[in-house]
Short mmCIF file of C-alpha atoms and ligand atoms in Angstrom, two decimals:
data_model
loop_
_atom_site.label_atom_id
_atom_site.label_comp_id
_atom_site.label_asym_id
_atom_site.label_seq_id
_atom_site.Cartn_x
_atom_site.Cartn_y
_atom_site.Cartn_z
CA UNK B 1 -56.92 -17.92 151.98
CA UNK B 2 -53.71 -18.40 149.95
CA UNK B 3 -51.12 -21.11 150.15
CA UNK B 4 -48.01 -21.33 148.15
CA UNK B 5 -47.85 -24.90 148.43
CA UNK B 6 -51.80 -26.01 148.02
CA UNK B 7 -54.34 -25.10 145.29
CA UNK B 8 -57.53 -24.11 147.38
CA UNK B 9 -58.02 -24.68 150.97
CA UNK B 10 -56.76 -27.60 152.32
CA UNK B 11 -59.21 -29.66 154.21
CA UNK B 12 -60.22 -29.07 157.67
CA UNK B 13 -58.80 -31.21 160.69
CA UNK B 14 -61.31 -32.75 163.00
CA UNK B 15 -59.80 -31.30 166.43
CA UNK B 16 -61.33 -33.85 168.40
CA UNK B 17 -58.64 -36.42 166.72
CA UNK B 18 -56.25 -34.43 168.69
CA UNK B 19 -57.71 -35.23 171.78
CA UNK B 20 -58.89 -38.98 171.47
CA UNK B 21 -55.31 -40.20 170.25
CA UNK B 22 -53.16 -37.50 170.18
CA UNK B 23 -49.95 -39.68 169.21
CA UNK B 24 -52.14 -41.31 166.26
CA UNK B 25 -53.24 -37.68 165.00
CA UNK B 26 -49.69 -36.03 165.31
CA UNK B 27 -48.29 -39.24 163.45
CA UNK B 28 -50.88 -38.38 160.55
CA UNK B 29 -50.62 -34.72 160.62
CA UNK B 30 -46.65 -34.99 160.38
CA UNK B 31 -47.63 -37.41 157.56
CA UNK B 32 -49.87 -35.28 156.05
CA UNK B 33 -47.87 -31.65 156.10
CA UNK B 34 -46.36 -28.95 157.97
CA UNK B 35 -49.22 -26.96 158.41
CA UNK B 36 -52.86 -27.38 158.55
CA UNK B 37 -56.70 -25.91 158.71
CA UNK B 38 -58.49 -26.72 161.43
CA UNK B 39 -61.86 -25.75 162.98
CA UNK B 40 -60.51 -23.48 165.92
CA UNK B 41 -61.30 -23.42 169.58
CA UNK B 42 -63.50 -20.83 169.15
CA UNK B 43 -65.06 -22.66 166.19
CA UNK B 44 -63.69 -20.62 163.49
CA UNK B 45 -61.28 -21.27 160.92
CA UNK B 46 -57.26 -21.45 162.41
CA UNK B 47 -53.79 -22.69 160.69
CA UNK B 48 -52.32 -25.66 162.98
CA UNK B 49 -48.76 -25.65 163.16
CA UNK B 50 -47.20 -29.12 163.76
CA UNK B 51 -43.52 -29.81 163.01
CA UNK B 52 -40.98 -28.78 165.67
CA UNK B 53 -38.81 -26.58 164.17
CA UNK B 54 -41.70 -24.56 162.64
CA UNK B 55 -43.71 -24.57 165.90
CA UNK B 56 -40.27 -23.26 167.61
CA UNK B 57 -39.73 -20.92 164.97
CA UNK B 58 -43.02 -18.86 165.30
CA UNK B 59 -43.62 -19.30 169.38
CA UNK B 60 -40.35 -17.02 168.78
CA UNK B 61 -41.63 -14.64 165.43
CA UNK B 62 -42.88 -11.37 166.17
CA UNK B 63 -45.23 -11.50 163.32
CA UNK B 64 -46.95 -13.45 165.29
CA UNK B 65 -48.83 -11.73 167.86
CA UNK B 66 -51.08 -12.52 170.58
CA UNK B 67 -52.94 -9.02 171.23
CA UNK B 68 -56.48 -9.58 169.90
CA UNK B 69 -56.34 -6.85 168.13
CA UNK B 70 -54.45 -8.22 165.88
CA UNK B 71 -57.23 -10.35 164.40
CA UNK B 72 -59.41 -9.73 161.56
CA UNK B 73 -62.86 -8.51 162.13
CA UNK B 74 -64.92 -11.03 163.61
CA UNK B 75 -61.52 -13.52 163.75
CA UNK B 76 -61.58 -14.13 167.08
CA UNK B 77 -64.64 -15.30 169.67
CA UNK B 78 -62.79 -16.58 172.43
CA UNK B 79 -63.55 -15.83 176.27
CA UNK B 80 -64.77 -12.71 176.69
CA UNK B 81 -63.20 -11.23 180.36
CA UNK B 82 -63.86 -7.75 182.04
CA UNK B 83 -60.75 -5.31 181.48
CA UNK B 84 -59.56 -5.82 184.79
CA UNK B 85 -58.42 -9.29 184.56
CA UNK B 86 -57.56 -9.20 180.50
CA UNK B 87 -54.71 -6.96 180.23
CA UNK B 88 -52.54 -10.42 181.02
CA UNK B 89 -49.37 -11.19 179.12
CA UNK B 90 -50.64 -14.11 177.04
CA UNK B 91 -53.15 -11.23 175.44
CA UNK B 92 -50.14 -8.30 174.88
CA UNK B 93 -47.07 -7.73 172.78
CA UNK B 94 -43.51 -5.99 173.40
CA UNK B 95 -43.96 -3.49 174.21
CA UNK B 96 -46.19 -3.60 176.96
CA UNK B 97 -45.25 -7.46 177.53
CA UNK B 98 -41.73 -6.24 178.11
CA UNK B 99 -42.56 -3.81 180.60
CA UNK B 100 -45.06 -6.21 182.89
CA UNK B 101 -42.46 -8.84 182.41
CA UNK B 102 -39.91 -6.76 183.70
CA UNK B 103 -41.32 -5.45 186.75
CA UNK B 104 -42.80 -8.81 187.12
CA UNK B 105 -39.34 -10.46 187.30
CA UNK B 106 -38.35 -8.47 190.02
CA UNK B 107 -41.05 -9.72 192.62
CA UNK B 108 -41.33 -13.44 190.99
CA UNK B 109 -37.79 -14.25 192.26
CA UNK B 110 -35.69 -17.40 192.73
CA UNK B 111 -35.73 -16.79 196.80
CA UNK B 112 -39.69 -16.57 196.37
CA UNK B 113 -39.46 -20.18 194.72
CA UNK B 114 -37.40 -21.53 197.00
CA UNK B 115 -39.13 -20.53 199.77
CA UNK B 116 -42.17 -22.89 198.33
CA UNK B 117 -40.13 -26.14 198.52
CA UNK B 118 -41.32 -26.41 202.09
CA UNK B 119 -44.69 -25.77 201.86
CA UNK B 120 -44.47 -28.04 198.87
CA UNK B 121 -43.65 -31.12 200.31
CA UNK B 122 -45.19 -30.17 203.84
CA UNK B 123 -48.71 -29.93 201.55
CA UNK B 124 -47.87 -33.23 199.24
CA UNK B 125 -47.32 -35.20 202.66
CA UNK B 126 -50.44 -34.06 204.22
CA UNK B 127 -52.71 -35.40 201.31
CA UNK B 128 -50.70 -38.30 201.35
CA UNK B 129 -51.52 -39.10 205.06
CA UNK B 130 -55.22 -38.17 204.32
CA UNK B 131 -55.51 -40.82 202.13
CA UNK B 132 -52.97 -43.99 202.86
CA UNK B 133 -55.02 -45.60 205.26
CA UNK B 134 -57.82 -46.66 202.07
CA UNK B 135 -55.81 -48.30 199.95
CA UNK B 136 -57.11 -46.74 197.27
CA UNK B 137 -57.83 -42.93 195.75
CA UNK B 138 -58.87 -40.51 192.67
CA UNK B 139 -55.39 -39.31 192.67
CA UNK B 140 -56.80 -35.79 190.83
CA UNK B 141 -59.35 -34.65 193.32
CA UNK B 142 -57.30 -35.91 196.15
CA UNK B 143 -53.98 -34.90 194.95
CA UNK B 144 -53.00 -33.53 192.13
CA UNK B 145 -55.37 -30.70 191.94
CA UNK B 146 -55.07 -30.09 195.84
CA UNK B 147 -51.86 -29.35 195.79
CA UNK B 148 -50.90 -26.80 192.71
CA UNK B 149 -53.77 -24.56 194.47
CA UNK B 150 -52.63 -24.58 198.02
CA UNK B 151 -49.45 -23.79 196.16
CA UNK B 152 -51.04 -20.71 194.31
CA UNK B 153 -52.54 -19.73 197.58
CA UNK B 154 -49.28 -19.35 198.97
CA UNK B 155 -47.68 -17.89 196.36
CA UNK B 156 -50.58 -15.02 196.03
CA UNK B 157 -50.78 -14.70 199.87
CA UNK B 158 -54.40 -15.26 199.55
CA UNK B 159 -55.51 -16.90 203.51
CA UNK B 160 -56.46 -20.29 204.45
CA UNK B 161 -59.68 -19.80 205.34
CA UNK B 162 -60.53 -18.02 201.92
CA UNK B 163 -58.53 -21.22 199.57
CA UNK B 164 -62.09 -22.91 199.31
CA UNK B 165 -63.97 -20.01 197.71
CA UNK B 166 -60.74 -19.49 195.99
CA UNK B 167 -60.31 -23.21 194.28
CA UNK B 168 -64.30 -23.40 193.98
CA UNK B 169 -64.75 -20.53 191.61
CA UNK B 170 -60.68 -21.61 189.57
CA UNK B 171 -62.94 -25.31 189.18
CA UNK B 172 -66.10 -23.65 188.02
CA UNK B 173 -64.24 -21.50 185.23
CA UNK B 174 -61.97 -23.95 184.40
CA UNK B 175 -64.79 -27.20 184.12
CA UNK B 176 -68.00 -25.29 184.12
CA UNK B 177 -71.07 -27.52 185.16
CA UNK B 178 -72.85 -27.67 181.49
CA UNK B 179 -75.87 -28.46 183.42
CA UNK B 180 -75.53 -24.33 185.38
CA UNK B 181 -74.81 -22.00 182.55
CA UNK B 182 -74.61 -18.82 184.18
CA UNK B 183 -71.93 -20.79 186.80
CA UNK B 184 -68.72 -19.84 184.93
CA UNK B 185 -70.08 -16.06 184.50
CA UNK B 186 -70.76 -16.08 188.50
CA UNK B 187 -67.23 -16.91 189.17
CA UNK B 188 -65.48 -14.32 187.52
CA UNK B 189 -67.64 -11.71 189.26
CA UNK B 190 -67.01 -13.42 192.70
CA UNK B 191 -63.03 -14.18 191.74
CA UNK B 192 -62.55 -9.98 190.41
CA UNK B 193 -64.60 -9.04 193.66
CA UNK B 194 -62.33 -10.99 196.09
CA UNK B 195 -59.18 -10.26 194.16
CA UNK B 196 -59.92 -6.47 194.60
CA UNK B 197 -60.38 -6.99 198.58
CA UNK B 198 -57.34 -8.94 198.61
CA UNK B 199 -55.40 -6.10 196.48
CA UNK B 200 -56.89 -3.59 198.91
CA UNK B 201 -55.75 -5.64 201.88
CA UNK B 202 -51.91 -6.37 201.04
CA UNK B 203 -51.90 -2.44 200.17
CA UNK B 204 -52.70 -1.11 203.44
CA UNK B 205 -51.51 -4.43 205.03
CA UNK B 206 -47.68 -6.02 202.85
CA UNK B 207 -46.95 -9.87 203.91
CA UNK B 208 -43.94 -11.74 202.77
CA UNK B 209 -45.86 -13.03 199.36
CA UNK B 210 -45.69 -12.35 195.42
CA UNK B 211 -48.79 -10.07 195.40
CA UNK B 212 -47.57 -7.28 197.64
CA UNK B 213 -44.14 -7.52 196.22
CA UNK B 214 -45.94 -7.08 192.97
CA UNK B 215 -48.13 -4.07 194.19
CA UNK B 216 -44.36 -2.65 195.60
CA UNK B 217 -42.14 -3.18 192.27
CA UNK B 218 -41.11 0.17 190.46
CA UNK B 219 -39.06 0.54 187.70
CA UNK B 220 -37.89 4.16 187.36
CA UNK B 221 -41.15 5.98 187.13
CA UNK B 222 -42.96 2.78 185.77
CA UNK B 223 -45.06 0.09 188.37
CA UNK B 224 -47.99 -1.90 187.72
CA UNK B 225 -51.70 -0.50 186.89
CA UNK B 226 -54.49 -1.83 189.14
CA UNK B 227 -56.26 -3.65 185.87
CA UNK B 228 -52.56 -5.60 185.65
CA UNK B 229 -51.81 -6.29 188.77
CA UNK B 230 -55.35 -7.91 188.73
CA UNK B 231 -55.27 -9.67 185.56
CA UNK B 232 -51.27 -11.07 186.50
CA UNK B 233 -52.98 -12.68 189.48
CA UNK B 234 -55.99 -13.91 187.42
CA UNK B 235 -52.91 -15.18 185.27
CA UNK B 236 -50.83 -16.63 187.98
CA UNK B 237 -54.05 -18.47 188.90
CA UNK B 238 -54.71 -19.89 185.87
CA UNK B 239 -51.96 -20.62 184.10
CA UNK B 240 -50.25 -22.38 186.97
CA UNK B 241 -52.86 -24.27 187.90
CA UNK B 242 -54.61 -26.58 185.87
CA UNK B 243 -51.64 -27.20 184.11
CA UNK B 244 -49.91 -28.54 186.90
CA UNK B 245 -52.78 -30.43 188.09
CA UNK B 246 -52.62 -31.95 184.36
CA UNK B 247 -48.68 -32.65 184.19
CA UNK B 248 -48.76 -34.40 187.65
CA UNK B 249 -51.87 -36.75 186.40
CA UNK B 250 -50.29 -37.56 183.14
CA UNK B 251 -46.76 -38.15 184.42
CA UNK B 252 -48.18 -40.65 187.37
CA UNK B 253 -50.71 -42.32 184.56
CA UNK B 254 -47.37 -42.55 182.28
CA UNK B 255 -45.16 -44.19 184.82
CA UNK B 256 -47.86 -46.50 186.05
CA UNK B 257 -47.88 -47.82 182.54
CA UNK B 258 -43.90 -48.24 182.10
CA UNK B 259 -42.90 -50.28 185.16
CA UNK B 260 -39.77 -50.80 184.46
CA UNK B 261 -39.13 -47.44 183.47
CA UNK B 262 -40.78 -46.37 187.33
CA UNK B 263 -38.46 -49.30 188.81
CA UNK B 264 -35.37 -47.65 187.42
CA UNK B 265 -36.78 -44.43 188.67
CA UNK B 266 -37.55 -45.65 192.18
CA UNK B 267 -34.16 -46.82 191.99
CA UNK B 268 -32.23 -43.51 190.93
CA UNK B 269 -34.75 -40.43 192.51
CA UNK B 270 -31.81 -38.41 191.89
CA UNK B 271 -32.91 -38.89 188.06
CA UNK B 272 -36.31 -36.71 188.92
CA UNK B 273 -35.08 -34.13 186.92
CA UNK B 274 -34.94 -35.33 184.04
CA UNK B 275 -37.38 -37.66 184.03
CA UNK B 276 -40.16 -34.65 184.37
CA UNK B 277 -38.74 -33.26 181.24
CA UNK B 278 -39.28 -36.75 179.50
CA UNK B 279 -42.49 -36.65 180.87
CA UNK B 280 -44.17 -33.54 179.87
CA UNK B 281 -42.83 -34.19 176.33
CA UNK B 282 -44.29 -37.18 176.68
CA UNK B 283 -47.74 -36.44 177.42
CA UNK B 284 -47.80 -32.62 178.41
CA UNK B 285 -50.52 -30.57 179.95
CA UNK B 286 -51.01 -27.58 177.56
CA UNK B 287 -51.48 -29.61 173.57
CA UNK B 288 -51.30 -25.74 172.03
CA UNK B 289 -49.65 -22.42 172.71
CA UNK B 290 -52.03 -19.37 172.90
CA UNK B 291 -53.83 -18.56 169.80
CA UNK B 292 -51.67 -16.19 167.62
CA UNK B 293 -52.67 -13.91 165.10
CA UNK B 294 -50.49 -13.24 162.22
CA UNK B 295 -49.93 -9.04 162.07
CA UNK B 296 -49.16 -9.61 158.23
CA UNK B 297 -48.31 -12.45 155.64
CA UNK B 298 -46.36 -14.98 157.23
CA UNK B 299 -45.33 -17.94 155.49
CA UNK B 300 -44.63 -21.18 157.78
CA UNK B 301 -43.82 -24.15 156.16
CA UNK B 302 -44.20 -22.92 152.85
CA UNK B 303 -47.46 -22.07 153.49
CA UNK B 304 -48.79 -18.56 153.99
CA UNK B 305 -51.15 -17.58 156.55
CA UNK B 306 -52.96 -14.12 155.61
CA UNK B 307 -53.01 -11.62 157.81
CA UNK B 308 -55.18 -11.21 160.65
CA UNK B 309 -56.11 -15.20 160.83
CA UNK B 310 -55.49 -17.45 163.65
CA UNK B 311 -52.45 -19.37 164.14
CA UNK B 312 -52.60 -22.42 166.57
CA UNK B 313 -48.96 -24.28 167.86
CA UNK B 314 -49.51 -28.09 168.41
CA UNK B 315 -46.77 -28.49 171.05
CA UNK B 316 -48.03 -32.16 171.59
CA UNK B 317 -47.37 -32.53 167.81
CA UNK B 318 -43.67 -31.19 168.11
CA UNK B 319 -43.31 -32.85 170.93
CA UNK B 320 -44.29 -36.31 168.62
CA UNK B 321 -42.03 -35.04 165.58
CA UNK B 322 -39.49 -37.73 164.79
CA UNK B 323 -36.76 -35.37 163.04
CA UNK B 324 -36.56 -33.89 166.37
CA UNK B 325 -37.12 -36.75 169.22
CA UNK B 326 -36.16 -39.82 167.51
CA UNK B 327 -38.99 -42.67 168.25
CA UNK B 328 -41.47 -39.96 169.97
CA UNK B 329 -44.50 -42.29 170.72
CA UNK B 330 -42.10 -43.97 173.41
CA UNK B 331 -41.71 -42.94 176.72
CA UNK B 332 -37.91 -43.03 177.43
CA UNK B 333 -36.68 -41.68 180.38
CA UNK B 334 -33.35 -41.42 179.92
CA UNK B 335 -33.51 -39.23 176.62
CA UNK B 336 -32.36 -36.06 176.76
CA UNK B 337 -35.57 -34.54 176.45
CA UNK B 338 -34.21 -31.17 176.73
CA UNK B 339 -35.40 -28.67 174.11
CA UNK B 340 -39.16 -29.84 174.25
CA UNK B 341 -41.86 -26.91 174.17
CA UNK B 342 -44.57 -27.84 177.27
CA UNK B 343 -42.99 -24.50 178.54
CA UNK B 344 -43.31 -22.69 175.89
CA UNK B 345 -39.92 -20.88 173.56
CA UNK B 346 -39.11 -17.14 173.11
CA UNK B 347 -40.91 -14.10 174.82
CA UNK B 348 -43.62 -15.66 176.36
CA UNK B 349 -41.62 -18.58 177.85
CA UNK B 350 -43.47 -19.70 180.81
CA UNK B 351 -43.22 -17.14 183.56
CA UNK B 352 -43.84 -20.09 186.19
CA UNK B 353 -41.16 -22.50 184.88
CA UNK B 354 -38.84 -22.76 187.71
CA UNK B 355 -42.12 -23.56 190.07
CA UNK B 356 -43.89 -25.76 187.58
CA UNK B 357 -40.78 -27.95 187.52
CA UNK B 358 -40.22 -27.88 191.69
CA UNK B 359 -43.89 -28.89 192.09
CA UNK B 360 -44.04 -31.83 189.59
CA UNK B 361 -41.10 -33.66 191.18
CA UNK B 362 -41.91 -33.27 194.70
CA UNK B 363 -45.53 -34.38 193.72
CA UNK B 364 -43.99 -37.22 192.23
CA UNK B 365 -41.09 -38.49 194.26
CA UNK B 366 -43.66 -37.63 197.72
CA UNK B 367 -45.80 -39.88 195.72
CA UNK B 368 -43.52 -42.87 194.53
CA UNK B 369 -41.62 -43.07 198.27
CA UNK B 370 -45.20 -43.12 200.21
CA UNK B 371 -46.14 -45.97 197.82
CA UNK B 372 -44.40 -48.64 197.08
CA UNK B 373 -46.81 -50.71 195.36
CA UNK B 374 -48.73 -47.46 193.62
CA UNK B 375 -50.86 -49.11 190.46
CA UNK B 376 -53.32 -48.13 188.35
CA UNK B 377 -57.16 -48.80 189.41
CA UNK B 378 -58.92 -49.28 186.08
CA UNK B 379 -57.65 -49.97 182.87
CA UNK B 380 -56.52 -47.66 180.38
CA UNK B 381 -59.44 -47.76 178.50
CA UNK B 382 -61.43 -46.46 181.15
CA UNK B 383 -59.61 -43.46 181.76
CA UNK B 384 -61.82 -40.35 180.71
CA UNK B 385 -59.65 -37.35 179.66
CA UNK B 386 -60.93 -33.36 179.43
CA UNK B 387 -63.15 -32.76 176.13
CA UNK B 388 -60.84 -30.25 175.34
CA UNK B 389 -57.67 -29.65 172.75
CA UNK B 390 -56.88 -27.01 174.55
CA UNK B 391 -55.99 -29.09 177.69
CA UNK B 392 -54.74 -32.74 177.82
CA UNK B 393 -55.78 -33.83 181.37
CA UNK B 394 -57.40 -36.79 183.26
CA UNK B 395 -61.28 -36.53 184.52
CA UNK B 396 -60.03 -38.81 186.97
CA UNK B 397 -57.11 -41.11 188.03
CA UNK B 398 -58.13 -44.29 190.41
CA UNK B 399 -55.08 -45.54 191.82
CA UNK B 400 -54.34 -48.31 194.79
CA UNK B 401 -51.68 -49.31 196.84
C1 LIG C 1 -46.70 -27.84 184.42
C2 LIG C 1 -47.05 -26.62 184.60
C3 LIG C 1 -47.02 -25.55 183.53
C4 LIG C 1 -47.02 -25.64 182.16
C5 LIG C 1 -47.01 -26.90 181.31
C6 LIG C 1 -47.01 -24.29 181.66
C7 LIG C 1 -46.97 -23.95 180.31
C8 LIG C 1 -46.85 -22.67 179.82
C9 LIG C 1 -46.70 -22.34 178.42
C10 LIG C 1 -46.67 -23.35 177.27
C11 LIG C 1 -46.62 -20.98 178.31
C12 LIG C 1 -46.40 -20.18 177.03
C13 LIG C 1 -47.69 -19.95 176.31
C14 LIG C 1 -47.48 -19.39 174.91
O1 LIG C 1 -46.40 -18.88 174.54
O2 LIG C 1 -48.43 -19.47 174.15
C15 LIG C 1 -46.74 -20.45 179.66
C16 LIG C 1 -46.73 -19.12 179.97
C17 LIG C 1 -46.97 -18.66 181.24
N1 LIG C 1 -47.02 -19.41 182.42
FE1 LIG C 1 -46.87 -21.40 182.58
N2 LIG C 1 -47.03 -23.41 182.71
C18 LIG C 1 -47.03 -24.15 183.88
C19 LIG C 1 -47.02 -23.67 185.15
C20 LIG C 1 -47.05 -22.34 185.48
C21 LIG C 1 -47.01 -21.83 186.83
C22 LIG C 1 -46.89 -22.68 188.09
C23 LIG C 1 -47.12 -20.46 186.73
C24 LIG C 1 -47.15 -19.41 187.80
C25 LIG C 1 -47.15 -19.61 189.06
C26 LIG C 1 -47.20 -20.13 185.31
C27 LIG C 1 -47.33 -18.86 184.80
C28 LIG C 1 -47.24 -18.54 183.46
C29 LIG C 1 -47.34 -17.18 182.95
C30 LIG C 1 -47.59 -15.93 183.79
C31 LIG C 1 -47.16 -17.26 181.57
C32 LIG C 1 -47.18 -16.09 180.57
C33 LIG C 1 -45.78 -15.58 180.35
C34 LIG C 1 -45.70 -14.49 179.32
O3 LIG C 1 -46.62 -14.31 178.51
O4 LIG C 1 -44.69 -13.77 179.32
N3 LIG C 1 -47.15 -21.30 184.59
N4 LIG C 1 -46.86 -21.51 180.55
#
């Protein structure tokens, strides 16, 4: 462990700081220096990355990679998948990442966003209705979670009658029940098995949805290999889920607490836009990028990170970087919050962008016109968030009306 800047190794940063207060911890760590040890989410050793230009800087350097291979022996311990749902693009490099991406791009169109608005606000309406007459609701398991996976479903082309199984075994991996160990382990077997009847299906059966336009893309000579096409969807799943779920809770829990801010809002809907950028700057869903490893000596902030160790991007501590977003700790919807990170920066730019961003305001305007009087059912204090620092997401959101 070398640094350029530091005698010996500087010392470790409690991650769970990051999740009780993040704006606290990202105040201290900007304080504190650029860059930072930390105890990993895989419990090893990791750099943290914190300012903005630095964090933009390497979510863009190719010296910073995100195959696993890339890591020195016994660096990495993270989830272990099978093969057919690991070759994903947040585990690969150019050049492979540039050829799924490609072919990718040409079945994950604008027309296949589009044609989601509809179903988008047809879904957002019907959990509305479902829950209007009580008054009252845990807006996560009635809403915001609903909704991203119905999305999903539609996207995938995966059936009604199967979305239960689907979402059951996405909750299970995602929040595994400490108390059933062997529950997280189940549901990848059950979620590869379906996946390959559903692969099987749109093969000898195409619909009008993203999986059988991805099992029909060709590029030249080139198309998708079963083990990708089944990790992309594993992907898809993931990736767009539970973040969403996350941004939609946060952004309601952050308007809730700046009325006049949601009066001004209520006012202007046309504003939406914007306002979701504010918002997941303000309190976004995904706190780090992907784990990279550094293929050689890289030095980031005058520090240098040997080769082969772990490199985590705190995109909640950009995101809270005052040479960058002037008075970060305060929710301002009319900054131009353009330029944040919650989407990621460079190659790996989220592949779901265009959908993330349709889905959050619909969720939110559906939301804010059904409910005039929307207000938070507990206090602040009571709110439990995800033991995680890999995700920044509500347990639960009580609202009324
Ligand atoms: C609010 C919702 C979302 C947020 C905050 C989000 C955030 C991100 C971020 C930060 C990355 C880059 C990770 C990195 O470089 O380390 C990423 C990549 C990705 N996202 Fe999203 N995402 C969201 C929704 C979605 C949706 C709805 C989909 C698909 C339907 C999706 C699919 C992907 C994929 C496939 C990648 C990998 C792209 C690549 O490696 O080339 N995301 N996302």
């Amino acid at each position: 462990m070398s640094s350029t800047t530091t005698p010996g190794p500087p010392p470790l940063v409690d991650p769970s700081r990051l999740v009780a207060d993040p704006g606290a911890a990202a105040r201290e760590l900007h304080e504190a220096g650029p860059v930072h040890r930390i105890a990993g989410t895989d419990g090893l050793p990791a750099w943290l990355v914190t300012g903005y230009d630095d964090v933009r800087r390497a979510l863009g350097d190719p010296r910073l990679a995100l195959d696993k291979r890339h890591a020195a022996p016994g660096g990495y311990r993270g989830l272990a998948l099978p093969p057919a749902l690991d070759a994903n693009l947040l585990n690969m490099d150019p050049p492979d990442h540039t050829r799924i991406r490609r072919l990718v791009s040409r079945a994950f169109t604008p027309r296949r966003v589009e044609q989601l608005r509809e179903p988008i606000r047809g879904t957002a309406d019907r959990l509305l209705d479902a829950v209007a007459p009580h008054g009252r609701a845990e807006l996560i398991s009635a809403y915001a979670a609903p909704l991203p996976i119905t999305v999903i479903c539609e996207l995938l082309g995966v059936a009604p009658g199967d979305r239960a199984d689907f979402r059951a075994w996405t909750d299970a991996l995602i929040t595994p029940d400490p108390a059933r160990p062997g529950q997280a382990k189940e549901a990848v077997g059950s979620m590869l098995a379906f996946l390959t009847r559903l692969l099987a299906a749109k093969r000898t059966d195409p619909a009008d949805d993203l999986l059988s336009d991805l099992i029909a893309v060709r590029d030249e000579e080139d198309r998708l290999t079963e083990d990708e096409l089944m990790s992309l969807a594993f992907l898809i799943l993931f990736a767009g889920y539970e973040n969403t779920v996350h941004l939609i809770g946060n952004a309601t829990l952050a308007l809730l607490g700046h009325p006049e801010q949601l009066r001004a809002l209520r006012r202007d809907p046309g504003r939406i836009g914007a306002a979701v950028e504010e918002l997941a700057r303000y309190d976004g869903p995904a706190p780090l990028a992907i784990r990279r490893f550094a293929v050689e000596d890289v030095t980031i902030g005058g520090v240098t990170v040997p080769a082969g160790e772990t490199v985590l991007l705190s995109l909640a501590a950009a995101h809270r970087d005052p040479r960058r977003f002037p008075e970060p700790d305060r929710l301002d919807l009319d900054r131009d919050a353009s330029g944040h990170l919650a989407l990621g920066h460079g190659i790996h730019y989220c592949l779901g962008a265009p959908l993330a961003r349709m889905e959050t305001e619909i969720a939110l305007i559906a939301l804010l016109d059904r409910f005039p009087r929307l207000a938070l059912d507990a206090s602040p204090e009571e709110l439990r968030w995800r033991p995680s620092i890999r995700a920044r997401g509500l347990l639960a959101l009580p609202v009324r009306w």
